Short mmCIF file of C-alpha atoms in Angstrom, two decimals:
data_model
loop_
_atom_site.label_atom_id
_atom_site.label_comp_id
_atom_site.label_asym_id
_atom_site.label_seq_id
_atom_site.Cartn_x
_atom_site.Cartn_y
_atom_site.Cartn_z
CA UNK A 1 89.10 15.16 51.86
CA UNK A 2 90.32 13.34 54.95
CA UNK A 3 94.27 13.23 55.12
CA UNK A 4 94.93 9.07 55.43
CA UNK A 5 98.07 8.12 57.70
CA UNK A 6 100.62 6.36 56.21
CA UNK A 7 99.44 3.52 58.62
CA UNK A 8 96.02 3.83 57.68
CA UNK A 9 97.14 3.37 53.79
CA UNK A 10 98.75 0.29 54.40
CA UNK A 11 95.95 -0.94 56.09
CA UNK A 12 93.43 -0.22 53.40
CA UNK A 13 95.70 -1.87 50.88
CA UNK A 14 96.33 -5.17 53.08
CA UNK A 15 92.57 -5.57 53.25
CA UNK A 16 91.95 -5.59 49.59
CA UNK A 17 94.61 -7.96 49.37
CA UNK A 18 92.92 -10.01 52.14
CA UNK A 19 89.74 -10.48 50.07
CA UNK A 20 91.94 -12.00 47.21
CA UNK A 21 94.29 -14.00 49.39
CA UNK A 22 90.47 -15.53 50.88
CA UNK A 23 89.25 -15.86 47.17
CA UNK A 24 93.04 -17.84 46.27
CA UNK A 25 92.74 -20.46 49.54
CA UNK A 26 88.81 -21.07 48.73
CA UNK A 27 89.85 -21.63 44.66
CA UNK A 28 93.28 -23.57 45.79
CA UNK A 29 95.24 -20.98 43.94
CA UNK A 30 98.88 -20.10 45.20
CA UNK A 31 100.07 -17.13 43.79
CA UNK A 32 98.46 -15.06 41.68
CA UNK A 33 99.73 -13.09 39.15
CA UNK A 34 99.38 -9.23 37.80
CA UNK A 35 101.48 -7.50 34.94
CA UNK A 36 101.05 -4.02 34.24
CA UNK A 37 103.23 -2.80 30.93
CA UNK A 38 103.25 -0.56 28.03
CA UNK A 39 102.02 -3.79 26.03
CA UNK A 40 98.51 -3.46 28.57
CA UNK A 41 97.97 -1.79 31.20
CA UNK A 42 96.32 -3.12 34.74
CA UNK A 43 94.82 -0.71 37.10
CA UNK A 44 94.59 -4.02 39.57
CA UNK A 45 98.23 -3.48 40.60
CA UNK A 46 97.47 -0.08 41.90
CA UNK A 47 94.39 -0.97 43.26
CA UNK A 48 96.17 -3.32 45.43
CA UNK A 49 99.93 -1.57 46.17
CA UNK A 50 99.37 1.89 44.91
CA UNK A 51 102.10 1.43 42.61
CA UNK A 52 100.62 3.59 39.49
CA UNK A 53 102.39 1.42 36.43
CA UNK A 54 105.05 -0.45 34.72
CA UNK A 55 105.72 -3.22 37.73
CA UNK A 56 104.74 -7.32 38.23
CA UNK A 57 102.77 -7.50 41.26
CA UNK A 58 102.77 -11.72 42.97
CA UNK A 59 100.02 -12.01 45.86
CA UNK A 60 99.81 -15.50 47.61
CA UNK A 61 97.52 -17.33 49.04
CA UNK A 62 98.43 -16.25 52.40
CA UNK A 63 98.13 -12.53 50.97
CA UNK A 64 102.18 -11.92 51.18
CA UNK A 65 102.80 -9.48 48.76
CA UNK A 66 105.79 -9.26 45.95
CA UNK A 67 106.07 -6.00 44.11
CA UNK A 68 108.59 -6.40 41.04
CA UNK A 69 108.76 -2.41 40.31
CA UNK A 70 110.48 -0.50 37.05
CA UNK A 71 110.65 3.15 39.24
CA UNK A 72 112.09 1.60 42.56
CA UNK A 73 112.33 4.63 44.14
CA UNK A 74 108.45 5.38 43.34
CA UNK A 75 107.55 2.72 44.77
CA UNK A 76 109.19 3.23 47.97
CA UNK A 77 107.73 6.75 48.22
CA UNK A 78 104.33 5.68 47.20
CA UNK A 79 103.59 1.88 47.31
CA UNK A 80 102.21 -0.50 49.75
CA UNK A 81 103.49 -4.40 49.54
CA UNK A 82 105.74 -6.88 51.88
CA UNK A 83 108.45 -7.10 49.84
CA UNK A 84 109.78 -5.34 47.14
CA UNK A 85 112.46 -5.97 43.98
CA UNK A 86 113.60 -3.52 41.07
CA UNK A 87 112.70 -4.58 37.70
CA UNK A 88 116.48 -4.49 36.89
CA UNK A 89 117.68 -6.91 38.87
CA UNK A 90 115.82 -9.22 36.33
CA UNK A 91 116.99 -7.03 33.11
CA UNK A 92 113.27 -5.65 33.10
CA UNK A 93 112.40 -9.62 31.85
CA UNK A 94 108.90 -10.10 33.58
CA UNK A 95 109.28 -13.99 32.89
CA UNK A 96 112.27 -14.24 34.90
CA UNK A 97 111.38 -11.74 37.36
CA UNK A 98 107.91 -13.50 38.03
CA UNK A 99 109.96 -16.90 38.47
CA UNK A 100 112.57 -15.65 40.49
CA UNK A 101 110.29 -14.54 42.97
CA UNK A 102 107.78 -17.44 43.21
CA UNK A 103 111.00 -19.75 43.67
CA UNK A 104 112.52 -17.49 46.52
CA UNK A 105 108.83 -16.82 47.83
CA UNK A 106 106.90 -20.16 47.46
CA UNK A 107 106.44 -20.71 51.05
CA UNK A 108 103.93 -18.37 51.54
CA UNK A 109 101.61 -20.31 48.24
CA UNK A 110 99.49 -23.28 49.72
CA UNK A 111 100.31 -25.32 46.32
CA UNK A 112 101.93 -24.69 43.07
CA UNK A 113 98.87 -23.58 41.09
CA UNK A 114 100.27 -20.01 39.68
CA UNK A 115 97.20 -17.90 38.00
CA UNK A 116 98.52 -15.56 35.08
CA UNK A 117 96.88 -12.48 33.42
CA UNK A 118 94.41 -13.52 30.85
CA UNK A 119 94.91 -10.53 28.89
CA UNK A 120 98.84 -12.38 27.90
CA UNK A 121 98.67 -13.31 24.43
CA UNK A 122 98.56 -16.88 23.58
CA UNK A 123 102.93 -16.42 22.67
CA UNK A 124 103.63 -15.12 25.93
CA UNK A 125 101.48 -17.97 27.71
CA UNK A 126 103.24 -20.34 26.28
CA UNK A 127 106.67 -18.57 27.34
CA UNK A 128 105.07 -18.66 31.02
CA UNK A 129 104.39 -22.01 30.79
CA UNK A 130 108.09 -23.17 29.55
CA UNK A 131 109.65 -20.81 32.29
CA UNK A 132 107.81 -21.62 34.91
CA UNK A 133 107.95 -25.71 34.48
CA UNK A 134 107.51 -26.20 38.12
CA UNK A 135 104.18 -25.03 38.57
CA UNK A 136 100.84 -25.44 37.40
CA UNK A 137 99.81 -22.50 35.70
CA UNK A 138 96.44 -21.57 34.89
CA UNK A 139 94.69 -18.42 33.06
CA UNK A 140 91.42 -17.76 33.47
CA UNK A 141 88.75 -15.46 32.16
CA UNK A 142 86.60 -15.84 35.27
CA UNK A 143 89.87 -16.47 37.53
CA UNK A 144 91.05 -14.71 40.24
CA UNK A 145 91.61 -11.25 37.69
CA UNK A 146 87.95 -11.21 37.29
CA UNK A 147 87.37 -11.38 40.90
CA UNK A 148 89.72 -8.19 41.16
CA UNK A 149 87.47 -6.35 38.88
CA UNK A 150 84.19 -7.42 40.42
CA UNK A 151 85.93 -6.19 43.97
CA UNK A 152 86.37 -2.40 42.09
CA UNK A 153 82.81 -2.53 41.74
CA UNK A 154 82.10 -1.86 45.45
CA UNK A 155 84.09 1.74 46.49
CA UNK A 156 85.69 1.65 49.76
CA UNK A 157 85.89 4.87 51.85
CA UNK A 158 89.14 5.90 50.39
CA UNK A 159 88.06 5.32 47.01
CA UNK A 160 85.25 7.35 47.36
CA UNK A 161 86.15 9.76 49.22
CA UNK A 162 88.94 10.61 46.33
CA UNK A 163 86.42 9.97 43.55
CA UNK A 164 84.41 12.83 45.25
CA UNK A 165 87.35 14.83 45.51
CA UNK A 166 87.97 14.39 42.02
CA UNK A 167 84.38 15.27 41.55
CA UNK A 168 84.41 18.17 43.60
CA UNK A 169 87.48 19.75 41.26
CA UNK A 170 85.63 19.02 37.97
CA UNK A 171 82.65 21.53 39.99
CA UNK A 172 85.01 24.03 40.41
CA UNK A 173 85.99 24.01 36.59
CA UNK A 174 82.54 23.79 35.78
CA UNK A 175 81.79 26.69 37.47
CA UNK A 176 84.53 28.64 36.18
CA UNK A 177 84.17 27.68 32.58
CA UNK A 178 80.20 28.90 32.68
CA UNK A 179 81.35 32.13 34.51
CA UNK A 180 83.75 33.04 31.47
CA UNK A 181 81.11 31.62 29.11
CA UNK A 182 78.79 34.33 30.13
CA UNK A 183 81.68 36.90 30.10
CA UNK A 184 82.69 36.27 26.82
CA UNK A 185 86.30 34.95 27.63
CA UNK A 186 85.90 31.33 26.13
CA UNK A 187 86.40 31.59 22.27
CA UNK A 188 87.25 28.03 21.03
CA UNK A 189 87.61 24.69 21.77
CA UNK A 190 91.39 24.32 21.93
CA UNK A 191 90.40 27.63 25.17
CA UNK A 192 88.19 25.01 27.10
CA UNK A 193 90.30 22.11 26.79
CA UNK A 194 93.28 23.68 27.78
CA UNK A 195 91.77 25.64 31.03
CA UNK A 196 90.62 22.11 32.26
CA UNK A 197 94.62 20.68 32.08
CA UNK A 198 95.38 23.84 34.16
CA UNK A 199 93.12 24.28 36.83
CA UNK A 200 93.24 20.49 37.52
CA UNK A 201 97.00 20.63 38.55
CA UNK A 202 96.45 23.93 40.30
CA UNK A 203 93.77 21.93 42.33
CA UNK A 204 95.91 18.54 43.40
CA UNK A 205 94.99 16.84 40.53
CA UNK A 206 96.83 14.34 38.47
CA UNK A 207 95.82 14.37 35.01
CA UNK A 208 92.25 14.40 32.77
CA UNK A 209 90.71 10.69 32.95
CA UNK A 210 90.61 10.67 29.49
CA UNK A 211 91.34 12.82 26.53
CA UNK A 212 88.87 15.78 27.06
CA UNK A 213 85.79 16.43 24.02
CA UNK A 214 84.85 19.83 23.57
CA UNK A 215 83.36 20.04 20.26
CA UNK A 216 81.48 23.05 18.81
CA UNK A 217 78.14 23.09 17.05
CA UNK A 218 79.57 21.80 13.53
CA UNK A 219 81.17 18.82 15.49
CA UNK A 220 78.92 18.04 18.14
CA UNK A 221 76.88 15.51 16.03
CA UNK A 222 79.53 12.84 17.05
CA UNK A 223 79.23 10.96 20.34
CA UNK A 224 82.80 11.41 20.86
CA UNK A 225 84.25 14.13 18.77
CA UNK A 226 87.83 13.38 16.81
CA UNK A 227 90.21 15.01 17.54
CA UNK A 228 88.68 15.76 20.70
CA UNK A 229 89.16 19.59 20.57
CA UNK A 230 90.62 21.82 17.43
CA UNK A 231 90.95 25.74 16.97
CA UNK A 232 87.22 25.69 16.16
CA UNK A 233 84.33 27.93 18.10
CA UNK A 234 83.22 27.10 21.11
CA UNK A 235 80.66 27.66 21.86
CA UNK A 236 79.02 28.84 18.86
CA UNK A 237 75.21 29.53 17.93
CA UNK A 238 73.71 25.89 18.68
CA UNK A 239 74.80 23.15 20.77
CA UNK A 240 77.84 22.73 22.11
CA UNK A 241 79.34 19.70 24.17
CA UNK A 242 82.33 19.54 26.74
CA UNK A 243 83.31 15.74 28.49
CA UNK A 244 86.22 15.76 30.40
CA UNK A 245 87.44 13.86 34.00
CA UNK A 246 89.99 14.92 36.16
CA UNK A 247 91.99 12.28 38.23
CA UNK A 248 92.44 12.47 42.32
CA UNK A 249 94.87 10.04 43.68
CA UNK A 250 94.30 7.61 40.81
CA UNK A 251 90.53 7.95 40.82
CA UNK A 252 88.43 9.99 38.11
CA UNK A 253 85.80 11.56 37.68
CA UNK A 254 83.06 12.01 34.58
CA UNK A 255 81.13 14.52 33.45
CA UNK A 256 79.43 16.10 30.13
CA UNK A 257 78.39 19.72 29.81
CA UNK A 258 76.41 20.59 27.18
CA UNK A 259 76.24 24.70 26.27
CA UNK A 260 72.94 25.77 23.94
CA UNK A 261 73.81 28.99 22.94
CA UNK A 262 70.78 31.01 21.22
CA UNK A 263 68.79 31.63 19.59
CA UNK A 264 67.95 28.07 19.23
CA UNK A 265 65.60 26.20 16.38
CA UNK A 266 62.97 23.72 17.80
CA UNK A 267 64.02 20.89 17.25
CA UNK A 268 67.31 21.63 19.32
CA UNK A 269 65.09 22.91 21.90
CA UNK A 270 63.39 19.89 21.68
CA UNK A 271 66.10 17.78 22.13
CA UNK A 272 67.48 19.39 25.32
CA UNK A 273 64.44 18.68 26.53
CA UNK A 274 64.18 14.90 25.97
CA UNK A 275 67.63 14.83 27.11
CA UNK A 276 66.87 16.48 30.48
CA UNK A 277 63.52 14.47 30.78
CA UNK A 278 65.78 11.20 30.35
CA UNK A 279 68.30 12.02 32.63
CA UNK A 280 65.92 12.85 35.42
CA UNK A 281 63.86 9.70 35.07
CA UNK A 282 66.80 7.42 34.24
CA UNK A 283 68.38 8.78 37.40
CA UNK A 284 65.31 8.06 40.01
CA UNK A 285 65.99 4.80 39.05
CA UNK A 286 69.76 4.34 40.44
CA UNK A 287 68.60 2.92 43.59
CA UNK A 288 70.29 0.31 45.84
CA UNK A 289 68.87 -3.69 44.68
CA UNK A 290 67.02 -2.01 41.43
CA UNK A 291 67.84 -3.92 38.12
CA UNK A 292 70.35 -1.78 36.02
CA UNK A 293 68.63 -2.89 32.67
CA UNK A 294 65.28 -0.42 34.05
CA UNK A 295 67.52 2.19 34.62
CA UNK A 296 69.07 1.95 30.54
CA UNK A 297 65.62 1.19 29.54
CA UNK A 298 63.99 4.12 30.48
CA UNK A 299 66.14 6.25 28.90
CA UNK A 300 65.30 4.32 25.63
CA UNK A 301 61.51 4.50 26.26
CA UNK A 302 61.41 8.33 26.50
CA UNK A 303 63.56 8.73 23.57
CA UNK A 304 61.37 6.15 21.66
CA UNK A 305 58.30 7.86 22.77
CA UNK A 306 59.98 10.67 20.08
CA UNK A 307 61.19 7.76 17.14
CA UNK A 308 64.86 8.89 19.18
CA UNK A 309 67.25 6.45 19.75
CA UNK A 310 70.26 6.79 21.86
CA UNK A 311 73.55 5.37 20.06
CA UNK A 312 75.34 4.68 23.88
CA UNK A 313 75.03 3.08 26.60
CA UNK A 314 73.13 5.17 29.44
CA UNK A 315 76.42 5.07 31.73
CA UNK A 316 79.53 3.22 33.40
CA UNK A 317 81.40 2.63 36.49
CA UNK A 318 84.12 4.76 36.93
CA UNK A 319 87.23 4.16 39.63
CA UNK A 320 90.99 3.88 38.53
CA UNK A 321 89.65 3.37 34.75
CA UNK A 322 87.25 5.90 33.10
CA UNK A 323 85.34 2.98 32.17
CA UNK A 324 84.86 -0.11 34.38
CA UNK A 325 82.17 -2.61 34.94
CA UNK A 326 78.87 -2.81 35.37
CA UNK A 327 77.77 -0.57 32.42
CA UNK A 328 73.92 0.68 32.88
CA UNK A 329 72.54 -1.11 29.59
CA UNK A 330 69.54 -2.43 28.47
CA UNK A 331 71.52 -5.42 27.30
CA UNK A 332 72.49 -5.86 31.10
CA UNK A 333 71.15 -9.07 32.26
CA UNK A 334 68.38 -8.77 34.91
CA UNK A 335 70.51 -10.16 37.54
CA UNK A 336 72.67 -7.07 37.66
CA UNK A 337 71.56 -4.66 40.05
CA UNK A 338 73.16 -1.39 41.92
CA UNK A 339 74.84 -1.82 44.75
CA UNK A 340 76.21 0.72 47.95
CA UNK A 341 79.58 1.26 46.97
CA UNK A 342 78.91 1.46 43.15
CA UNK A 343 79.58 5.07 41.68
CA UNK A 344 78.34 5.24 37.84
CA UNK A 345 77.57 7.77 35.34
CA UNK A 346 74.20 8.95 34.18
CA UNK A 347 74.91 10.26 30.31
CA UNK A 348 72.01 9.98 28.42
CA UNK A 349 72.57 12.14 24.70
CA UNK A 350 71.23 12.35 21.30
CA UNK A 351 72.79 13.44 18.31
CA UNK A 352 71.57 14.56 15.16
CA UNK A 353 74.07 15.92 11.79
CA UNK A 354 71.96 19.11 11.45
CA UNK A 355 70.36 19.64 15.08
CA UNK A 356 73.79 18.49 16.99
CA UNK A 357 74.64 16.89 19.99
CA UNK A 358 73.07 16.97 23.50
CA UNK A 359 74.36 15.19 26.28
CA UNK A 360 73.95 15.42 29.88
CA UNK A 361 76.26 12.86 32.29
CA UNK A 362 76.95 13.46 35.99
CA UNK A 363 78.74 10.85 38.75
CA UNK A 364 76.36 8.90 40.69
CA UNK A 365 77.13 6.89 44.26
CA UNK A 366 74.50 4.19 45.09
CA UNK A 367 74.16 4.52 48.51
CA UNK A 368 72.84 2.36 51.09
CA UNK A 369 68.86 4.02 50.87
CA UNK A 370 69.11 5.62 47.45
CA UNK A 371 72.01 7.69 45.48
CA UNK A 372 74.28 10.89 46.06
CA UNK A 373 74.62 12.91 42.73
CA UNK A 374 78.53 13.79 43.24
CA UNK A 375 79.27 15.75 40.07
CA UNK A 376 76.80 19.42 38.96
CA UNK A 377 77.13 19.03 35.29
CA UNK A 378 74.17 20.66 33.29
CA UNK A 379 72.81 22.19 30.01
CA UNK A 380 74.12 25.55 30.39
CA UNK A 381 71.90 28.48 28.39
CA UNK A 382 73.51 31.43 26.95
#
């Protein structure tokens, strides 16, 4: 991918905070305010400074930007903000260290209306509240954090261009994996799983997006296998399934590989078909303005058509969490459509106890006349 300036970073990252410094002013919101801790954990404050974890992030109104960081010197290497304080000067205390900050920095907040996290719990509200007795603080479920989220919706450039990075990697594994498959080098699950971890680092990446599922015939009955890969075959006679993600400057990718090794019965055969037949037809549908609920429903009608019923949803966003809003269900309301910017999965499976599992997901970018298919995942025959 393209190699971003440092200048060029910062400018991405004042822009997104320009959209919620415009949402603040137009609400009459001050200061705004994002925690990201081992108690939960908010992709929003890298989305905004590219600080990866463990800080308070304060934006005001006028989009001035107050990064409270644990790893100081991370955060100079890495982050993008106007001003920024260790953790330690405040004993790590993210009550004091949030009203600290809004005291030394309240110029730049039109009023005194602070919005906190709404994921705090209802003790640690209350703590906010007594420490910060000067302003009027308000937590929201459709507040400014929302607003954050629905912004992650819509990729910008850099975003996608590392979420096709990240996709482009996960190809290359792909690749490799079915080219050992076929020369009998892959012998169990714990083999798979562990090739992924390496030949993501030795290709730039960061990590897996999520714990990666491989899960041999006997397992592969379960949507998502536990634990997610043992000692056992893999592949074995019968279907086998591999999801994994690798991570690209934050951003992850998605995909599910499922391996029929023969000879199969029918009714497996069977059911890679309806899988394959549901993922094409689901996926003609991820068009810019189309409803997301038609997308989930036909997936359902083809496996109805078969008294099949898939146990998921048909897919997800995916950015700096492996699973962000919209999700493509047919509990979506019809107002909810796909729009440019939007990358989502396509993952329709079915799973059966004495068949086994079948599931077929690849990374999808709505684009401004249709969609760009940015992962290859397949059934792969042996």
């Amino acid at each position: 991918m393209k190699d971003y300036t440092k200048e060029e970073m910062i400018q991405i990252y004042k822009n997104r905070r320009s959209k919620l410094a415009d949402y603040l002013r137009k609400n009459e919101i001050g200061a705004c305010v994002f925690i990201d801790s081992e108690e939960h954990r908010d992709p929003n404050i890298a989305y905004y400074t590219n600080q990866p974890s463990d800080a308070v992030l304060i934006i005001f109104s006028d989009a001035y930007t107050v990064l409270i960081a644990w790893d100081e010197n991370l955060a100079k290497q890495n982050a993008c903000y106007d001003r920024l304080v260790p953790y330690s000067r405040y004993k790590n205390n993210k009550l004091e260290a949030t009203k600290a900050l809004l005291n030394v920095c309240y110029t730049h907040g039109e009023n005194a209306k602070v919005e906190l996290p709404p994921y705090l719990t209802y003790p640690t509200y209350l703590k906010f509240i007594d420490c910060l007795a000067n302003y009027d603080c308000r937590c929201k479920e459709d507040g400014a954090h929302k607003f954050a989220v629905e912004c992650r919706q819509i990729k910008d450039e850099y975003e996608i261009a590392c979420t096709k990075e990240a996709a482009r990697i996960g190809d290359l594994i792909i690749d490799e994996i079915e080219e050992l498959l076929k020369q009998d080098k892959i012998k169990t699950e714990s083999d798979v799983a562990l090739l992924i971890e390496k030949k993501l680092r030795e290709n730039g990446c960061q990590r897996t997006g999520f714990d990666t599922l491989a899960a041999g015939p006997a397992r592969s009955f379960a949507i998502h296998a536990f634990p997610g890969y043992t000692d056992g075959e893999w592949p074995a006679q019968g279907l086998s399934i591999l999801d994994f993600g690798v991570v690209y400057n934050g951003y992850t990718s998605d995909t599910t590989v499922t391996v029929a090794k023969g000879p199969l019965s029918p009714e497996q055969e069977k059911q890679l078909d309806l899988v394959q037949k549901a993922y094409d037809e689901s996926l003609a549908l991820y068009l810019p303005g189309h409803k997301i609920v038609d997308a989930a429903k036909k997936t359902d009608s083809v496996f109805a058509k078969e008294k099949r019923k898939m146990p998921h949803t048909l897919g997800h966003a995916i950015g700096l969490e492996i699973h962000e809003s919209p999700r493509v269900s047919s509990r979506a309301t019809s107002d909810l459509v796909f729009k440019p910017g939007m990358i989502l999965t396509c993952e329709p499976g079915l799973y059966d106890m004495e068949i086994g599992g079948c599931r077929l997901e690849n990374d999808v970018l709505i684009t401004e006349n249709g969609h760009e298919v940015i992962t290859h995942s397949r059934i792969i025959r042996l």
